[in-house]
Coordinates of C-alpha atoms in Angstrom, one line a residue:
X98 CA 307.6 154.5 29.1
X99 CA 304.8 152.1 28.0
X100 CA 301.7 152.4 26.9
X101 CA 298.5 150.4 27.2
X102 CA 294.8 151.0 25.4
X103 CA 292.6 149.5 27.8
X104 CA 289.3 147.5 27.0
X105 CA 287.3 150.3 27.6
X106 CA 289.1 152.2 24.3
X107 CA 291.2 154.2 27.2
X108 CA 295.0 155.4 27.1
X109 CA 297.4 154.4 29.8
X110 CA 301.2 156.0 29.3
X111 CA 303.7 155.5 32.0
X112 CA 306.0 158.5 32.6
X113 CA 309.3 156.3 34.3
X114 CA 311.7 159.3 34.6
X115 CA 309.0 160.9 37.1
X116 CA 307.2 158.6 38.7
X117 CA 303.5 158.5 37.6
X118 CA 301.0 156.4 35.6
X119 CA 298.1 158.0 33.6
X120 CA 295.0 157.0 32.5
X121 CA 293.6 159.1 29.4
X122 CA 290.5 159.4 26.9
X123 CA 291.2 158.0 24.0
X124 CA 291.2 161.1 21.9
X125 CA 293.6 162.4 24.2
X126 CA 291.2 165.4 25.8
X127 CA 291.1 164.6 29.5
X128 CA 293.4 162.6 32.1
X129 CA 291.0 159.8 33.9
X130 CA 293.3 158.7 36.7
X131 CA 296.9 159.2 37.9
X132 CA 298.3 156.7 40.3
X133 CA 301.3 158.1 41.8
X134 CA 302.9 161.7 42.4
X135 CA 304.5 163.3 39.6
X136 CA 308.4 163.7 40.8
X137 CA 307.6 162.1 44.1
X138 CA 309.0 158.0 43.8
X139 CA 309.0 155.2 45.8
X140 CA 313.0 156.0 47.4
X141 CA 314.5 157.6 50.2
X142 CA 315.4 161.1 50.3
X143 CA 318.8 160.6 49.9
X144 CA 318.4 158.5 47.0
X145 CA 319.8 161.1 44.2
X146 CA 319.7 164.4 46.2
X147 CA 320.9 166.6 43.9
X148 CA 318.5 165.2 41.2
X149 CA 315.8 166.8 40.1
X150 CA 313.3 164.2 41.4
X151 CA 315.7 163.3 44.4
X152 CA 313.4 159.9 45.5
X153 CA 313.1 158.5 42.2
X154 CA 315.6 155.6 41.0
X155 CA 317.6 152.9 42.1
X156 CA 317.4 151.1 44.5
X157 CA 313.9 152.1 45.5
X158 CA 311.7 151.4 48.7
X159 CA 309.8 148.5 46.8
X160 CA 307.2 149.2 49.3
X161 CA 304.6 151.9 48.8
X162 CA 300.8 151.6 48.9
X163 CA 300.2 155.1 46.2
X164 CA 303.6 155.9 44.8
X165 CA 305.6 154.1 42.0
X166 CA 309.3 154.9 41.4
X167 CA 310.1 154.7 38.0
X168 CA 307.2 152.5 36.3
X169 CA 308.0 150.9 33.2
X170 CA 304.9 149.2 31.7
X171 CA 301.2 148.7 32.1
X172 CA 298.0 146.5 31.4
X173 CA 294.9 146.4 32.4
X174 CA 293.2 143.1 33.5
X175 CA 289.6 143.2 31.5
X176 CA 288.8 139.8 33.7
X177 CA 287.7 139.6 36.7
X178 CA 290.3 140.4 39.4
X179 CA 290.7 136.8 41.4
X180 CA 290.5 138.8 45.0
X181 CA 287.9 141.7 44.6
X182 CA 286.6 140.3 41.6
X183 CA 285.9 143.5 39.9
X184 CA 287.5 144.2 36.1
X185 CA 289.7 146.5 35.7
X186 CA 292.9 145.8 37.8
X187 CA 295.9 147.7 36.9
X188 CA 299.2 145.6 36.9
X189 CA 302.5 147.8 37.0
X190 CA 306.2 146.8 36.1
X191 CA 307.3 149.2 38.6
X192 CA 310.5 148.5 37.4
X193 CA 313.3 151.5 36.8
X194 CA 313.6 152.4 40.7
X195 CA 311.6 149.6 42.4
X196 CA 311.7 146.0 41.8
X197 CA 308.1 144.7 41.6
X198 CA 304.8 144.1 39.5
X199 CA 302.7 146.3 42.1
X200 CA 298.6 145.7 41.3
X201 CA 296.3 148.5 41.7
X202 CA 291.9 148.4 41.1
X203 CA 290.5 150.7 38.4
X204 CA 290.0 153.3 41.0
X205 CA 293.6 153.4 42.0
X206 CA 293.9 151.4 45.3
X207 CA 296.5 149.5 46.0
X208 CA 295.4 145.8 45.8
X209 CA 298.9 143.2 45.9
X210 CA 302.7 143.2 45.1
X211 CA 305.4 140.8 44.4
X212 CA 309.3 141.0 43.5
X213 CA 312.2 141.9 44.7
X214 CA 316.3 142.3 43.5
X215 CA 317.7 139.2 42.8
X216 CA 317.8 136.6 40.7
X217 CA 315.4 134.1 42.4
X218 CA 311.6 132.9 41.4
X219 CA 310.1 135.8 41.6
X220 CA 312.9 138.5 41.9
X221 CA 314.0 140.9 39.1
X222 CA 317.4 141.6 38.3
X223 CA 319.4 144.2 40.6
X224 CA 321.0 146.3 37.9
X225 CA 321.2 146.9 34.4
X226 CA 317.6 148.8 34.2
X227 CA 314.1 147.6 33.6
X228 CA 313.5 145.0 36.1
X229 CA 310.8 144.1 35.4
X230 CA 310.7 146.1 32.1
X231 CA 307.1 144.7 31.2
X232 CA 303.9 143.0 32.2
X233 CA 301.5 141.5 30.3
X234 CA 298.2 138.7 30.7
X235 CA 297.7 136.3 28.1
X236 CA 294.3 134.2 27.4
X237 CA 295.1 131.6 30.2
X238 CA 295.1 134.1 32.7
X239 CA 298.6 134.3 33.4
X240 CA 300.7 137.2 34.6
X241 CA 303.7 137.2 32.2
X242 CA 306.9 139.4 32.9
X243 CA 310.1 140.5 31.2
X244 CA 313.2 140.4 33.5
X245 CA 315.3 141.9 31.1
X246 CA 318.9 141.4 32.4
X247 CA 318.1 138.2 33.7
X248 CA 317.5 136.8 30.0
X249 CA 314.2 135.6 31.2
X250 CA 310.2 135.4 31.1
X251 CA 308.5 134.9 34.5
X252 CA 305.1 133.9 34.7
X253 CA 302.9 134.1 37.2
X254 CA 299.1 133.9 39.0
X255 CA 297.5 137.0 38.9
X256 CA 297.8 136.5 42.9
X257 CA 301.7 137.0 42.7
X258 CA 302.0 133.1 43.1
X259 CA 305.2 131.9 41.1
X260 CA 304.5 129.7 37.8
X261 CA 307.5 129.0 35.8
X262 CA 310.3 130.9 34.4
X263 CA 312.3 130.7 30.8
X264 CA 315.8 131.5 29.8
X265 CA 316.8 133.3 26.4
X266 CA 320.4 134.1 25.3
X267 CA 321.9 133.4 28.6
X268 CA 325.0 134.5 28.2
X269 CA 324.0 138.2 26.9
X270 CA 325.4 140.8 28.9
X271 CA 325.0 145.0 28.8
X272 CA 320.9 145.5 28.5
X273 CA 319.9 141.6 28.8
X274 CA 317.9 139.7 26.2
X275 CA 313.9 139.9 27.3
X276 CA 312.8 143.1 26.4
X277 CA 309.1 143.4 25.8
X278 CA 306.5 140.5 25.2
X279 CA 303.9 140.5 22.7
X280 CA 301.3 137.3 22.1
X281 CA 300.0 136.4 18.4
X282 CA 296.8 137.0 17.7
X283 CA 294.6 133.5 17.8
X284 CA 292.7 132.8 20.6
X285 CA 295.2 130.1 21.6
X286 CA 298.3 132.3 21.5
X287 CA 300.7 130.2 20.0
X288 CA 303.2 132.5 20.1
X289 CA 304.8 135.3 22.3
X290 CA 307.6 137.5 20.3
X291 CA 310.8 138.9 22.3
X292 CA 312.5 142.0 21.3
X293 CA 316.2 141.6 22.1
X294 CA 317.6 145.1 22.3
X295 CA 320.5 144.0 23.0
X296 CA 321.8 141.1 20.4
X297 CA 318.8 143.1 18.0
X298 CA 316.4 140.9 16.7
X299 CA 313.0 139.7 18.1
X300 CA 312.8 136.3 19.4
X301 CA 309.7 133.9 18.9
X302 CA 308.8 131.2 21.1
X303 CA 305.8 129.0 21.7
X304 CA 303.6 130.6 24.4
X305 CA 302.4 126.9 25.8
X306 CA 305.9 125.7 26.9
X307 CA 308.1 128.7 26.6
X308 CA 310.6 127.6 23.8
X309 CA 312.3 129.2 20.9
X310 CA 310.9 128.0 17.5
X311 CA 312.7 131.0 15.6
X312 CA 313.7 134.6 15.5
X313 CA 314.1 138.0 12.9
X314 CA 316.1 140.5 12.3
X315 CA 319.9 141.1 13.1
X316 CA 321.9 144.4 13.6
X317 CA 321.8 147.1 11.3
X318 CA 319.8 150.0 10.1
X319 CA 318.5 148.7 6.8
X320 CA 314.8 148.0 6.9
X321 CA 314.3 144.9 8.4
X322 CA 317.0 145.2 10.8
X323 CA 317.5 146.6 14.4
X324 CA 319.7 148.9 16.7
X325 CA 317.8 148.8 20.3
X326 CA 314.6 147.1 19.8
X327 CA 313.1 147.9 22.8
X328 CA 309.3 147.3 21.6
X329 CA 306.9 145.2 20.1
X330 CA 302.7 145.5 19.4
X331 CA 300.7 142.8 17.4
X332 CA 297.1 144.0 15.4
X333 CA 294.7 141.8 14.8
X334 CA 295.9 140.6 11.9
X335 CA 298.5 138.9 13.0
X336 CA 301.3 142.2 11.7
X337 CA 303.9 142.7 14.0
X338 CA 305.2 146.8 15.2
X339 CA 308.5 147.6 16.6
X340 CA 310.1 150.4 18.1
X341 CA 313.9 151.1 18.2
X342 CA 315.2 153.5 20.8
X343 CA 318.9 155.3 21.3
X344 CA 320.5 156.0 18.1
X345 CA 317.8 154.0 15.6
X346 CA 314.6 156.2 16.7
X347 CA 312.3 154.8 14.5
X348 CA 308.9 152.3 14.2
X349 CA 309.4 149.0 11.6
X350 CA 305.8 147.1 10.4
X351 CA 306.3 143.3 10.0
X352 CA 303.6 141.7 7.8
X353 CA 302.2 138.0 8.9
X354 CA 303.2 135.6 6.2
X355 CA 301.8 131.9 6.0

C-alpha cells in the first residue's frame, strides 16, 4: 500500500496488512532497507489475537520508535531534513493501525512523530481506514496529508508544526473524500489533484490556497469514469495516472490538455 521512487532512482512499497516499509533497487534485485518487522505492528497483544498478525490494526500504540502498524504511504524528503539536516528523511502515513505521520532518516532511525485520533489540528480521523492515508512534500517545503474520512488536507512543517487544513465534500460519509494527493508538474505547483474514492471522481484544487477550481470523472466503468479511485501519479508532462481498487481493478491515463 503505496509506493514511492525516491531521488536516488530507488523503490519504496509499503506492505499495510503486515506492518513493514521497504526500500528496493530499482530493477527490483535487492531490498536496501526495511523499517519495521514483518507481522510484528505497533499494537498490543490483544489487539486481534486470533489474527494472523495479532498486533497489527486498529487502534494501535501510536508510539513506537522501529515498528509501524499498518503503514499506508511513503516519500522521501530529497531536501535537507530541518533537524539533522541530512537528505533523505523518510516520512510515513502510518495510518491503517496507528494514527500518525512517523519520520524516520535514510538509515532508518526514528527522527519525529505527530498525530493522533480525532478530529482536531493535527489528528486523523478515528475510523473508517486510512488515517492518514498519504503524505506527500510539495516545492515549498510543506508536509501535505490526506485525512481521508475527515474530508480534508492537512498541511504541515516538516517539524510536525500545524499549518492549515482544507475541507472537501463535507458531508461524504463511508470511505471519506481525500484520498491521495498528487501536485502538477510546474515548479510552482499550481495544482494538487484529489481522488475521491468514495463520490468517484478526482478533485482539483489550487495548491497556494487550498480551493477547488474543478474536478473529473463521475461513477461508472466506462473509460473515463471511476468505481474506488484510490490513486493518483502525475509524469512530467503534466498526464495524470489513476488506480481503481475493489471491484474496478484497473489503471486509467489522463492526458494534459491546454
Amino acid at each position: 500500500h503505496g509506493c514511492f521512487v525516491d531521488y536516488m532512482d530507488n523503490i519504496w512499497v509499503g506492505g499495510y496488512r503486515d506492518g513493514v516499509v521497504q526500500k528496493w533497487t530499482h530493477d527490483g534485485e535487492r531490498m536496501l532497507l526495511q523499517i519495521g518487522e514483518k507481522g510484528v505492528c505497533d499494537g498490543p497483544d490483544t489487539l486481534s489475537p486470533e489474527a494472523a498478525y495479532p498486533t497489527c490494526g486498529s487502534p494501535g500504540s501510536n508510539s513506537s520508535k522501529t515498528l509501524l502498524n499498518n503503514p499506508a504511504d511513503i516519500f522521501v524528503d530529497p531536501n535537507p531534513d530541518p533537524v539533522t539536516g541530512q537528505r533523505g528523511s523518510v516520512y510515513i502515513a502510518d495510518g491503517y493501525g496507528n494514527h500518525r505521520i512517523v519520520v524516520f532518516d535514510s538509515q532508518g532511525q526514528y527522527l519525529r512523530q505527530w498525530g493522533s485520533a480525532g478530529s482536531g489540528p493535527g489528528q486523523f480521523v478515528e475510523g473508517g481506514g486510512g488515517h492518514p492515508h498519504c503524505v506527500i512534500i510539495g516545492n515549498d517545503g510543506l508536509v501535505y496529508a490526506a485525512d481521508r474520512v475527515n474530508n480534508r488536507i492537512q498541511v504541515f512543517q516538516k517539524s510536525g508544526e500545524f499549518v492549515t487544513e482544507a475541507f472537501i465534500s463535507t458531508r461524504t460519509l463511508a470511505m471519506g473524500a481525500v484520498w491521495d494527493l498528487e501536485f502538477s508538474p510546474d515548479p510552482e505547483q499550481t495544482f494538487i489533484y484529489v481522488p475521491d474514492g468514495t463520490n468517484m471522481k478526482v478533485w482539483i484544487l489550487t495548491r497556494k490556497d487550498l480551493q477547488i477550481v474543478g474536478s473529473f470523472g463521475a461513477g461508472g466503468r466506462l473509460a473515463g469514469y471511476f468505481e474506488w479511485v484510490h490513486s493518483i501519479a502525475g509524469d512530467s508532462n503534466g498526464n495524470l495516472f489513476t488506480g481503481e481498487v475493489n471491484t474496478a481493478k484497473r489503471l486509467q491515463r489522463f492526458v494534459r490538455t491546454k
